[in-house]
Structures are given as structure tokens and as C-alpha cells.
Amino acid sequence: MKMRREEFSIYQEERLLKILDQLKTHAQLSNADVCELLDISRDTARRDIIKLVEEGAAIRTHGGIALPFFKEEIKAYKDRAASASTQKLRIAQTANAYIAKGEVCFMDVSTTVRELCAQVREKITVYTHSLDNAEVLAGKTDIDLHLLGGKFNHDNRFFYDETQALQLNEIYFDKVFLGAAAIMEDGIYFANREDALVKKLVAGRAGKVFVLADTQKFNLTASFRGMEFSDIDMLITDESPPEQLQPVMRENGIEIIQTAGEE
């Protein structure tokens, strides 16, 4: 019997909590330790480790993870993870209301956009370079799915090569749904240069560009700018952006949709 997506998330959450309990005792675990502890494959262990590092509950070490002793007291992981999941779901549900039957859309590499892929019910065409998005959309027979190829980035789970850029240059998207690693004073930033180039390209070939990002992204930094604020039509987020960014967003005509408090 195929496991439902909600059940998969619960099982992953249980694994992450077991890893954190073990870290409290040992402070550091190797990849092999995680595999043995949970009786899981190396690929599953790697995804769990990446999730813990992304959430700030652990830091990467050579061949494993460790507790982030250098940081101040960290909010309880379980509470934060549950809160973040709710925020992303609400953002995704809000974005889904803007998708219309027959449209050609680009879906970005992003946990929030992956939630959007799970929400889509309309018969549309989707292009993506995200393996996770493709896995979610593969079971939706009404979706005309195109997975862009290239070299696979194992850490961020996307594909990229130069021929991908040539392919994208031949497509006009009705709507583009993008995530963000960080929202800084001069635009939207990403952790990977090749990934940032993809965002810049598709944003310039779309009728409307949506950025889906929770407010945590306003407190982070990343290395590579993919878009300026002038490239964005709508920001869907859970709370109001910081005051210092609101004037530049207004000047660039960005419509800001807040989901906080929605039922």
C-alpha cells in the first residue's frame, strides 16, 4: 500500500526527534551512526541530516552532524518544525488559488513550492528542475510534467546544465512559483549559483512571478542573487515583511499577501 504524504512527514519527524535525542547524549553522530540508529538507508539518513541542518537544530561535520554548541539557546525543534510546516502549508494553499486550468507554470526547488505541488488540482503543464517536485507531481495524471535534466545537485536536489537554460529560453510561462533562501535589501538570494541562474532566467520569461517565503527568510543571508525586487509580481508570506523592506517593495509594485491568522 502506498504511504500517504502526511504519513511520510510524520515518520520523518519521528526519525528527526530520535536523532536529536541521541545527539543530546553523544553530541556528534556519523552518517553510519544515523543509519544504524534508525535502520534506514544512507539516502534517507542524508535527507534527515539536511533537514536538521536547515532547521538549525544541528550543524554539519565531516561525515556526520553535531549539536550547535556555538549558538545561543535554540527553540525546541519539535515546536519550530510544526510551526514552519503550518506556515508553508498556508502559503502553498494561498498560492494554489492563483493557478488556473491550462496554464504553463514553473515550480521551483523549495519546500514551500513542493507543498504547492501537492495542493495542485488543476490540469496544467509544469516545468521543474526539482526532483522532489517531480516525485510529488508524478502521481497526478492530469499534470503534464516536464523534469528538466542535467547534473544532479545532491544537497539541494535539483538538476542543472547549460542545455537546460537553452530549453527554458524557448518557453513562456503563465506563472512562475519560486522559493527563496534569503530575502535581503536588494533582492532574493539563493545558496547555489546555478540555481540562482535558473530563477533569474524563468523570472524573465513569465507573465507573473510569485515568491513563496515564510518570514524566517527575511532574517537569513545567502550568497547568490537570483532576482531583484523589480522581477517579482507577488510575495506570499506568513507575516508582514520588515519595515525597512516595505518601501522598496511598494516602489516595485509587489503585491504582498499575508497568510498569518488564516483558517
PDB file of C-alpha atoms in Angstrom:
ATOM      1  CA  MET A   1       0.000   0.000   0.000  1.00  0.00           C
ATOM      2  CA  LYS A   2       1.386   3.384  -0.970  1.00  0.00           C
ATOM      3  CA  MET A   3       2.209   5.614   2.008  1.00  0.00           C
ATOM      4  CA  ARG A   4       0.349   8.916   2.072  1.00  0.00           C
ATOM      5  CA  ARG A   5       2.426  12.076   2.065  1.00  0.00           C
ATOM      6  CA  GLU A   6       1.162  13.083   5.503  1.00  0.00           C
ATOM      7  CA  GLU A   7       2.264   9.733   6.921  1.00  0.00           C
ATOM      8  CA  PHE A   8       5.713  10.137   5.379  1.00  0.00           C
ATOM      9  CA  SER A   9       6.103  13.537   7.064  1.00  0.00           C
ATOM     10  CA  ILE A  10       5.129  12.066  10.423  1.00  0.00           C
ATOM     11  CA  TYR A  11       7.627   9.230  10.077  1.00  0.00           C
ATOM     12  CA  GLN A  12      10.389  11.654   9.153  1.00  0.00           C
ATOM     13  CA  GLU A  13       9.534  13.825  12.156  1.00  0.00           C
ATOM     14  CA  GLU A  14       9.810  10.787  14.426  1.00  0.00           C
ATOM     15  CA  ARG A  15      13.238   9.976  12.968  1.00  0.00           C
ATOM     16  CA  LEU A  16      14.483  13.534  13.426  1.00  0.00           C
ATOM     17  CA  LEU A  17      13.441  13.566  17.071  1.00  0.00           C
ATOM     18  CA  LYS A  18      15.248  10.255  17.671  1.00  0.00           C
ATOM     19  CA  ILE A  19      18.402  11.680  16.114  1.00  0.00           C
ATOM     20  CA  LEU A  20      18.187  14.763  18.339  1.00  0.00           C
ATOM     21  CA  ASP A  21      17.696  12.595  21.450  1.00  0.00           C
ATOM     22  CA  GLN A  22      20.835  10.659  20.512  1.00  0.00           C
ATOM     23  CA  LEU A  23      22.763  13.886  19.922  1.00  0.00           C
ATOM     24  CA  LYS A  24      21.918  15.057  23.440  1.00  0.00           C
ATOM     25  CA  THR A  25      23.906  12.076  24.749  1.00  0.00           C
ATOM     26  CA  HIS A  26      26.720  11.823  22.204  1.00  0.00           C
ATOM     27  CA  ALA A  27      26.910  15.432  20.851  1.00  0.00           C
ATOM     28  CA  GLN A  28      28.080  14.105  17.487  1.00  0.00           C
ATOM     29  CA  LEU A  29      26.923  11.343  15.120  1.00  0.00           C
ATOM     30  CA  SER A  30      28.354   9.982  11.875  1.00  0.00           C
ATOM     31  CA  ASN A  31      26.204   9.182   8.853  1.00  0.00           C
ATOM     32  CA  ALA A  32      26.712   5.494   9.630  1.00  0.00           C
ATOM     33  CA  ASP A  33      25.547   6.076  13.228  1.00  0.00           C
ATOM     34  CA  VAL A  34      22.287   7.595  11.945  1.00  0.00           C
ATOM     35  CA  CYS A  35      21.739   4.678   9.548  1.00  0.00           C
ATOM     36  CA  GLU A  36      22.305   2.152  12.330  1.00  0.00           C
ATOM     37  CA  LEU A  37      20.228   4.046  14.895  1.00  0.00           C
ATOM     38  CA  LEU A  38      17.142   4.201  12.669  1.00  0.00           C
ATOM     39  CA  ASP A  39      17.776   1.209  10.385  1.00  0.00           C
ATOM     40  CA  ILE A  40      17.477   3.399   7.300  1.00  0.00           C
ATOM     41  CA  SER A  41      19.356   3.799   4.016  1.00  0.00           C
ATOM     42  CA  ARG A  42      22.188   6.292   3.539  1.00  0.00           C
ATOM     43  CA  ASP A  43      19.996   8.386   1.224  1.00  0.00           C
ATOM     44  CA  THR A  44      17.257   8.628   3.867  1.00  0.00           C
ATOM     45  CA  ALA A  45      19.833   9.458   6.552  1.00  0.00           C
ATOM     46  CA  ARG A  46      21.314  12.162   4.324  1.00  0.00           C
ATOM     47  CA  ARG A  47      17.882  13.773   3.787  1.00  0.00           C
ATOM     48  CA  ASP A  48      17.177  13.705   7.532  1.00  0.00           C
ATOM     49  CA  ILE A  49      20.566  15.278   8.275  1.00  0.00           C
ATOM     50  CA  ILE A  50      19.980  18.021   5.685  1.00  0.00           C
ATOM     51  CA  LYS A  51      16.584  18.757   7.265  1.00  0.00           C
ATOM     52  CA  LEU A  52      18.073  19.114  10.755  1.00  0.00           C
ATOM     53  CA  VAL A  53      20.832  21.388   9.475  1.00  0.00           C
ATOM     54  CA  GLU A  54      18.340  23.546   7.511  1.00  0.00           C
ATOM     55  CA  GLU A  55      16.248  23.987  10.664  1.00  0.00           C
ATOM     56  CA  GLY A  56      19.304  24.975  12.733  1.00  0.00           C
ATOM     57  CA  ALA A  57      18.937  22.025  15.108  1.00  0.00           C
ATOM     58  CA  ALA A  58      22.348  20.590  14.154  1.00  0.00           C
ATOM     59  CA  ILE A  59      25.499  21.505  12.237  1.00  0.00           C
ATOM     60  CA  ARG A  60      27.365  19.603   9.558  1.00  0.00           C
ATOM     61  CA  THR A  61      30.610  17.859  10.411  1.00  0.00           C
ATOM     62  CA  HIS A  62      32.925  15.782   8.257  1.00  0.00           C
ATOM     63  CA  GLY A  63      30.897  12.627   7.755  1.00  0.00           C
ATOM     64  CA  GLY A  64      28.001  13.481  10.051  1.00  0.00           C
ATOM     65  CA  ILE A  65      26.317  16.053  12.320  1.00  0.00           C
ATOM     66  CA  ALA A  66      26.810  17.601  15.751  1.00  0.00           C
ATOM     67  CA  LEU A  67      24.969  19.806  18.220  1.00  0.00           C
ATOM     68  CA  PRO A  68      25.371  23.550  17.508  1.00  0.00           C
ATOM     69  CA  PHE A  69      27.210  24.458  20.709  1.00  0.00           C
ATOM     70  CA  PHE A  70      28.330  27.796  19.287  1.00  0.00           C
ATOM     71  CA  LYS A  71      24.775  29.120  19.087  1.00  0.00           C
ATOM     72  CA  GLU A  72      22.574  30.607  21.743  1.00  0.00           C
ATOM     73  CA  GLU A  73      19.745  28.518  23.153  1.00  0.00           C
ATOM     74  CA  ILE A  74      17.706  27.038  20.286  1.00  0.00           C
ATOM     75  CA  LYS A  75      13.955  26.933  20.255  1.00  0.00           C
ATOM     76  CA  ALA A  76      12.588  23.403  20.742  1.00  0.00           C
ATOM     77  CA  TYR A  77      12.903  21.707  17.357  1.00  0.00           C
ATOM     78  CA  LYS A  78       9.566  19.944  17.518  1.00  0.00           C
ATOM     79  CA  ASP A  79       7.638  23.177  18.115  1.00  0.00           C
ATOM     80  CA  ARG A  80       9.528  25.065  15.420  1.00  0.00           C
ATOM     81  CA  ALA A  81       9.147  22.306  12.848  1.00  0.00           C
ATOM     82  CA  ALA A  82       5.405  22.066  13.438  1.00  0.00           C
ATOM     83  CA  SER A  83       5.048  25.843  13.180  1.00  0.00           C
ATOM     84  CA  ALA A  84       7.111  26.015   9.978  1.00  0.00           C
ATOM     85  CA  SER A  85       5.092  23.212   8.388  1.00  0.00           C
ATOM     86  CA  THR A  86       1.847  25.064   9.102  1.00  0.00           C
ATOM     87  CA  GLN A  87       3.229  28.293   7.655  1.00  0.00           C
ATOM     88  CA  LYS A  88       4.407  26.591   4.476  1.00  0.00           C
ATOM     89  CA  LEU A  89       1.110  24.795   4.031  1.00  0.00           C
ATOM     90  CA  ARG A  90      -0.883  28.033   4.352  1.00  0.00           C
ATOM     91  CA  ILE A  91       1.426  29.799   1.896  1.00  0.00           C
ATOM     92  CA  ALA A  92       1.080  26.913  -0.562  1.00  0.00           C
ATOM     93  CA  GLN A  93      -2.709  26.844  -0.240  1.00  0.00           C
ATOM     94  CA  THR A  94      -2.865  30.588  -0.895  1.00  0.00           C
ATOM     95  CA  ALA A  95      -0.629  30.276  -3.962  1.00  0.00           C
ATOM     96  CA  ASN A  96      -2.686  27.392  -5.318  1.00  0.00           C
ATOM     97  CA  ALA A  97      -5.724  29.684  -5.617  1.00  0.00           C
ATOM     98  CA  TYR A  98      -3.866  31.629  -8.333  1.00  0.00           C
ATOM     99  CA  ILE A  99      -3.366  28.604 -10.594  1.00  0.00           C
ATOM    100  CA  ALA A 100      -5.858  28.221 -13.445  1.00  0.00           C
ATOM    101  CA  LYS A 101      -6.626  25.297 -15.733  1.00  0.00           C
ATOM    102  CA  GLY A 102      -4.484  25.074 -18.866  1.00  0.00           C
ATOM    103  CA  GLU A 103      -1.645  27.285 -17.623  1.00  0.00           C
ATOM    104  CA  VAL A 104       2.052  26.602 -18.154  1.00  0.00           C
ATOM    105  CA  CYS A 105       3.875  27.006 -14.846  1.00  0.00           C
ATOM    106  CA  PHE A 106       7.394  26.697 -13.461  1.00  0.00           C
ATOM    107  CA  MET A 107       7.748  25.178  -9.984  1.00  0.00           C
ATOM    108  CA  ASP A 108      10.957  25.974  -8.141  1.00  0.00           C
ATOM    109  CA  VAL A 109      13.201  23.979  -5.817  1.00  0.00           C
ATOM    110  CA  SER A 110      11.710  24.840  -2.424  1.00  0.00           C
ATOM    111  CA  THR A 111       9.999  23.010   0.411  1.00  0.00           C
ATOM    112  CA  THR A 112       7.140  25.523   0.233  1.00  0.00           C
ATOM    113  CA  VAL A 113       6.777  25.110  -3.537  1.00  0.00           C
ATOM    114  CA  ARG A 114       6.824  21.334  -3.001  1.00  0.00           C
ATOM    115  CA  GLU A 115       3.805  21.862  -0.728  1.00  0.00           C
ATOM    116  CA  LEU A 116       2.193  23.816  -3.578  1.00  0.00           C
ATOM    117  CA  CYS A 117       2.806  20.890  -5.944  1.00  0.00           C
ATOM    118  CA  ALA A 118       0.934  18.664  -3.501  1.00  0.00           C
ATOM    119  CA  GLN A 119      -2.006  21.100  -3.496  1.00  0.00           C
ATOM    120  CA  VAL A 120      -2.414  21.494  -7.276  1.00  0.00           C
ATOM    121  CA  ARG A 121      -5.629  20.015  -8.637  1.00  0.00           C
ATOM    122  CA  GLU A 122      -6.000  21.882 -11.950  1.00  0.00           C
ATOM    123  CA  LYS A 123      -4.967  20.358 -15.263  1.00  0.00           C
ATOM    124  CA  ILE A 124      -1.810  22.330 -16.061  1.00  0.00           C
ATOM    125  CA  THR A 125       1.657  21.965 -17.569  1.00  0.00           C
ATOM    126  CA  VAL A 126       4.536  22.103 -15.089  1.00  0.00           C
ATOM    127  CA  TYR A 127       8.248  22.508 -15.726  1.00  0.00           C
ATOM    128  CA  THR A 128      10.624  21.953 -12.813  1.00  0.00           C
ATOM    129  CA  HIS A 129      14.268  21.130 -12.110  1.00  0.00           C
ATOM    130  CA  SER A 130      13.375  19.768  -8.655  1.00  0.00           C
ATOM    131  CA  LEU A 131      13.447  16.025  -8.041  1.00  0.00           C
ATOM    132  CA  ASP A 132      11.144  16.402  -5.028  1.00  0.00           C
ATOM    133  CA  ASN A 133       8.557  18.337  -7.052  1.00  0.00           C
ATOM    134  CA  ALA A 134       8.675  15.677  -9.756  1.00  0.00           C
ATOM    135  CA  GLU A 135       8.088  12.927  -7.203  1.00  0.00           C
ATOM    136  CA  VAL A 136       5.020  14.752  -5.854  1.00  0.00           C
ATOM    137  CA  LEU A 137       3.591  15.554  -9.286  1.00  0.00           C
ATOM    138  CA  ALA A 138       4.334  12.170 -10.872  1.00  0.00           C
ATOM    139  CA  GLY A 139       1.206  10.678  -9.311  1.00  0.00           C
ATOM    140  CA  LYS A 140      -1.064  13.415 -10.696  1.00  0.00           C
ATOM    141  CA  THR A 141      -2.148  12.167 -14.118  1.00  0.00           C
ATOM    142  CA  ASP A 142      -3.775  15.483 -15.050  1.00  0.00           C
ATOM    143  CA  ILE A 143      -0.427  17.285 -14.766  1.00  0.00           C
ATOM    144  CA  ASP A 144       1.678  17.494 -17.928  1.00  0.00           C
ATOM    145  CA  LEU A 145       5.021  17.199 -16.122  1.00  0.00           C
ATOM    146  CA  HIS A 146       8.414  18.142 -17.591  1.00  0.00           C
ATOM    147  CA  LEU A 147      11.501  17.442 -15.446  1.00  0.00           C
ATOM    148  CA  LEU A 148      14.454  19.487 -16.665  1.00  0.00           C
ATOM    149  CA  GLY A 149      17.654  17.475 -16.869  1.00  0.00           C
ATOM    150  CA  GLY A 150      21.328  17.959 -16.190  1.00  0.00           C
ATOM    151  CA  LYS A 151      23.757  17.189 -13.404  1.00  0.00           C
ATOM    152  CA  PHE A 152      22.054  16.364 -10.105  1.00  0.00           C
ATOM    153  CA  ASN A 153      22.882  18.530  -7.088  1.00  0.00           C
ATOM    154  CA  HIS A 154      22.621  16.051  -4.199  1.00  0.00           C
ATOM    155  CA  ASP A 155      22.471  18.628  -1.398  1.00  0.00           C
ATOM    156  CA  ASN A 156      19.673  20.736  -2.851  1.00  0.00           C
ATOM    157  CA  ARG A 157      18.098  18.017  -5.036  1.00  0.00           C
ATOM    158  CA  PHE A 158      17.869  19.836  -8.355  1.00  0.00           C
ATOM    159  CA  PHE A 159      19.201  19.315 -11.892  1.00  0.00           C
ATOM    160  CA  TYR A 160      21.189  21.835 -13.914  1.00  0.00           C
ATOM    161  CA  ASP A 161      23.270  22.180 -17.057  1.00  0.00           C
ATOM    162  CA  GLU A 162      23.715  24.714 -19.860  1.00  0.00           C
ATOM    163  CA  THR A 163      21.303  22.961 -22.219  1.00  0.00           C
ATOM    164  CA  GLN A 164      18.596  23.425 -19.566  1.00  0.00           C
ATOM    165  CA  ALA A 165      18.983  27.185 -19.995  1.00  0.00           C
ATOM    166  CA  LEU A 166      18.547  26.834 -23.760  1.00  0.00           C
ATOM    167  CA  GLN A 167      15.356  24.842 -23.217  1.00  0.00           C
ATOM    168  CA  LEU A 168      13.925  27.427 -20.818  1.00  0.00           C
ATOM    169  CA  ASN A 169      14.632  30.193 -23.326  1.00  0.00           C
ATOM    170  CA  GLU A 170      12.083  28.565 -25.635  1.00  0.00           C
ATOM    171  CA  ILE A 171       9.245  28.612 -23.082  1.00  0.00           C
ATOM    172  CA  TYR A 172       6.937  31.402 -21.926  1.00  0.00           C
ATOM    173  CA  PHE A 173       5.379  30.640 -18.537  1.00  0.00           C
ATOM    174  CA  ASP A 174       1.990  31.916 -17.487  1.00  0.00           C
ATOM    175  CA  LYS A 175       3.150  31.805 -13.878  1.00  0.00           C
ATOM    176  CA  VAL A 176       6.383  31.066 -12.054  1.00  0.00           C
ATOM    177  CA  PHE A 177       6.399  29.984  -8.399  1.00  0.00           C
ATOM    178  CA  LEU A 178       9.735  30.495  -6.673  1.00  0.00           C
ATOM    179  CA  GLY A 179      11.130  29.980  -3.196  1.00  0.00           C
ATOM    180  CA  ALA A 180      13.945  31.886  -1.503  1.00  0.00           C
ATOM    181  CA  ALA A 181      16.971  31.092   0.625  1.00  0.00           C
ATOM    182  CA  ALA A 182      17.050  34.690   1.858  1.00  0.00           C
ATOM    183  CA  ILE A 183      15.256  37.964   1.167  1.00  0.00           C
ATOM    184  CA  MET A 184      17.774  40.775   1.514  1.00  0.00           C
ATOM    185  CA  GLU A 185      17.757  44.531   0.899  1.00  0.00           C
ATOM    186  CA  ASP A 186      18.439  44.268  -2.833  1.00  0.00           C
ATOM    187  CA  GLY A 187      16.547  41.155  -3.834  1.00  0.00           C
ATOM    188  CA  ILE A 188      16.030  37.418  -3.493  1.00  0.00           C
ATOM    189  CA  TYR A 189      19.094  35.291  -2.777  1.00  0.00           C
ATOM    190  CA  PHE A 190      19.901  31.586  -3.077  1.00  0.00           C
ATOM    191  CA  ALA A 191      22.564  29.236  -1.766  1.00  0.00           C
ATOM    192  CA  ASN A 192      23.675  27.886  -5.132  1.00  0.00           C
ATOM    193  CA  ARG A 193      24.910  29.889  -8.127  1.00  0.00           C
ATOM    194  CA  GLU A 194      23.454  27.570 -10.793  1.00  0.00           C
ATOM    195  CA  ASP A 195      20.095  27.527  -9.023  1.00  0.00           C
ATOM    196  CA  ALA A 196      20.091  31.338  -8.832  1.00  0.00           C
ATOM    197  CA  LEU A 197      20.689  31.481 -12.600  1.00  0.00           C
ATOM    198  CA  VAL A 198      17.609  29.316 -13.203  1.00  0.00           C
ATOM    199  CA  LYS A 199      15.438  31.673 -11.120  1.00  0.00           C
ATOM    200  CA  LYS A 200      16.716  34.714 -12.980  1.00  0.00           C
ATOM    201  CA  LEU A 201      16.015  33.102 -16.330  1.00  0.00           C
ATOM    202  CA  VAL A 202      12.463  31.911 -15.633  1.00  0.00           C
ATOM    203  CA  ALA A 203      11.524  35.170 -13.887  1.00  0.00           C
ATOM    204  CA  GLY A 204      12.278  36.979 -17.137  1.00  0.00           C
ATOM    205  CA  ARG A 205      10.057  34.634 -19.138  1.00  0.00           C
ATOM    206  CA  ALA A 206       6.837  34.725 -17.127  1.00  0.00           C
ATOM    207  CA  GLY A 207       3.534  36.554 -17.167  1.00  0.00           C
ATOM    208  CA  LYS A 208       3.543  36.659 -13.373  1.00  0.00           C
ATOM    209  CA  VAL A 209       6.246  35.832 -10.826  1.00  0.00           C
ATOM    210  CA  PHE A 210       5.280  34.603  -7.356  1.00  0.00           C
ATOM    211  CA  VAL A 211       7.744  34.281  -4.467  1.00  0.00           C
ATOM    212  CA  LEU A 212       6.637  31.963  -1.665  1.00  0.00           C
ATOM    213  CA  ALA A 213       8.599  32.550   1.533  1.00  0.00           C
ATOM    214  CA  ASP A 214       7.970  32.483   5.264  1.00  0.00           C
ATOM    215  CA  THR A 215       9.226  35.437   7.305  1.00  0.00           C
ATOM    216  CA  GLN A 216      12.232  33.481   8.555  1.00  0.00           C
ATOM    217  CA  LYS A 217      13.784  34.162   5.135  1.00  0.00           C
ATOM    218  CA  PHE A 218      13.995  37.884   5.995  1.00  0.00           C
ATOM    219  CA  ASN A 219      16.412  37.026   8.833  1.00  0.00           C
ATOM    220  CA  LEU A 220      18.801  34.934   6.729  1.00  0.00           C
ATOM    221  CA  THR A 221      21.587  35.605   4.252  1.00  0.00           C
ATOM    222  CA  ALA A 222      22.682  33.715   1.142  1.00  0.00           C
ATOM    223  CA  SER A 223      25.413  34.160  -1.446  1.00  0.00           C
ATOM    224  CA  PHE A 224      23.805  34.409  -4.890  1.00  0.00           C
ATOM    225  CA  ARG A 225      21.139  36.873  -6.018  1.00  0.00           C
ATOM    226  CA  GLY A 226      18.608  35.349  -8.382  1.00  0.00           C
ATOM    227  CA  MET A 227      16.131  38.225  -8.644  1.00  0.00           C
ATOM    228  CA  GLU A 228      15.784  41.904  -7.997  1.00  0.00           C
ATOM    229  CA  PHE A 229      12.542  43.174  -6.488  1.00  0.00           C
ATOM    230  CA  SER A 230      11.579  44.539  -9.903  1.00  0.00           C
ATOM    231  CA  ASP A 231      11.373  40.926 -11.150  1.00  0.00           C
ATOM    232  CA  ILE A 232       8.601  39.997  -8.680  1.00  0.00           C
ATOM    233  CA  ASP A 233       4.845  40.493  -9.010  1.00  0.00           C
ATOM    234  CA  MET A 234       3.605  38.893  -5.789  1.00  0.00           C
ATOM    235  CA  LEU A 235       5.091  37.838  -2.453  1.00  0.00           C
ATOM    236  CA  ILE A 236       3.087  35.308  -0.453  1.00  0.00           C
ATOM    237  CA  THR A 237       4.327  35.111   3.126  1.00  0.00           C
ATOM    238  CA  ASP A 238       3.024  34.413   6.608  1.00  0.00           C
ATOM    239  CA  GLU A 239       3.645  37.830   8.190  1.00  0.00           C
ATOM    240  CA  SER A 240       4.359  41.393   7.149  1.00  0.00           C
ATOM    241  CA  PRO A 241       7.884  41.949   5.755  1.00  0.00           C
ATOM    242  CA  PRO A 242      10.318  44.055   7.830  1.00  0.00           C
ATOM    243  CA  GLU A 243       9.555  47.784   7.743  1.00  0.00           C
ATOM    244  CA  GLN A 244      12.828  48.657   6.008  1.00  0.00           C
ATOM    245  CA  LEU A 245      11.915  46.496   3.008  1.00  0.00           C
ATOM    246  CA  GLN A 246       8.325  47.609   2.584  1.00  0.00           C
ATOM    247  CA  PRO A 247       9.077  50.914   0.745  1.00  0.00           C
ATOM    248  CA  VAL A 248      11.224  49.239  -1.937  1.00  0.00           C
ATOM    249  CA  MET A 249       8.600  46.534  -2.406  1.00  0.00           C
ATOM    250  CA  ARG A 250       5.884  49.151  -2.854  1.00  0.00           C
ATOM    251  CA  GLU A 251       8.071  51.090  -5.303  1.00  0.00           C
ATOM    252  CA  ASN A 252       8.441  47.956  -7.405  1.00  0.00           C
ATOM    253  CA  GLY A 253       4.713  47.231  -7.379  1.00  0.00           C
ATOM    254  CA  ILE A 254       4.973  43.964  -5.456  1.00  0.00           C
ATOM    255  CA  GLU A 255       1.641  42.742  -4.128  1.00  0.00           C
ATOM    256  CA  ILE A 256       2.152  41.281  -0.641  1.00  0.00           C
ATOM    257  CA  ILE A 257      -0.243  38.573   0.543  1.00  0.00           C
ATOM    258  CA  GLN A 258      -0.065  37.590   4.229  1.00  0.00           C
ATOM    259  CA  THR A 259      -1.425  34.240   5.383  1.00  0.00           C
ATOM    260  CA  ALA A 260      -0.980  34.671   9.156  1.00  0.00           C
ATOM    261  CA  GLY A 261      -4.224  34.089  11.013  1.00  0.00           C
ATOM    262  CA  GLU A 262      -5.960  32.377   8.088  1.00  0.00           C
ATOM    263  CA  GLU A 263      -8.053  29.338   8.907  1.00  0.00           C
TER     264      GLU A 263
END
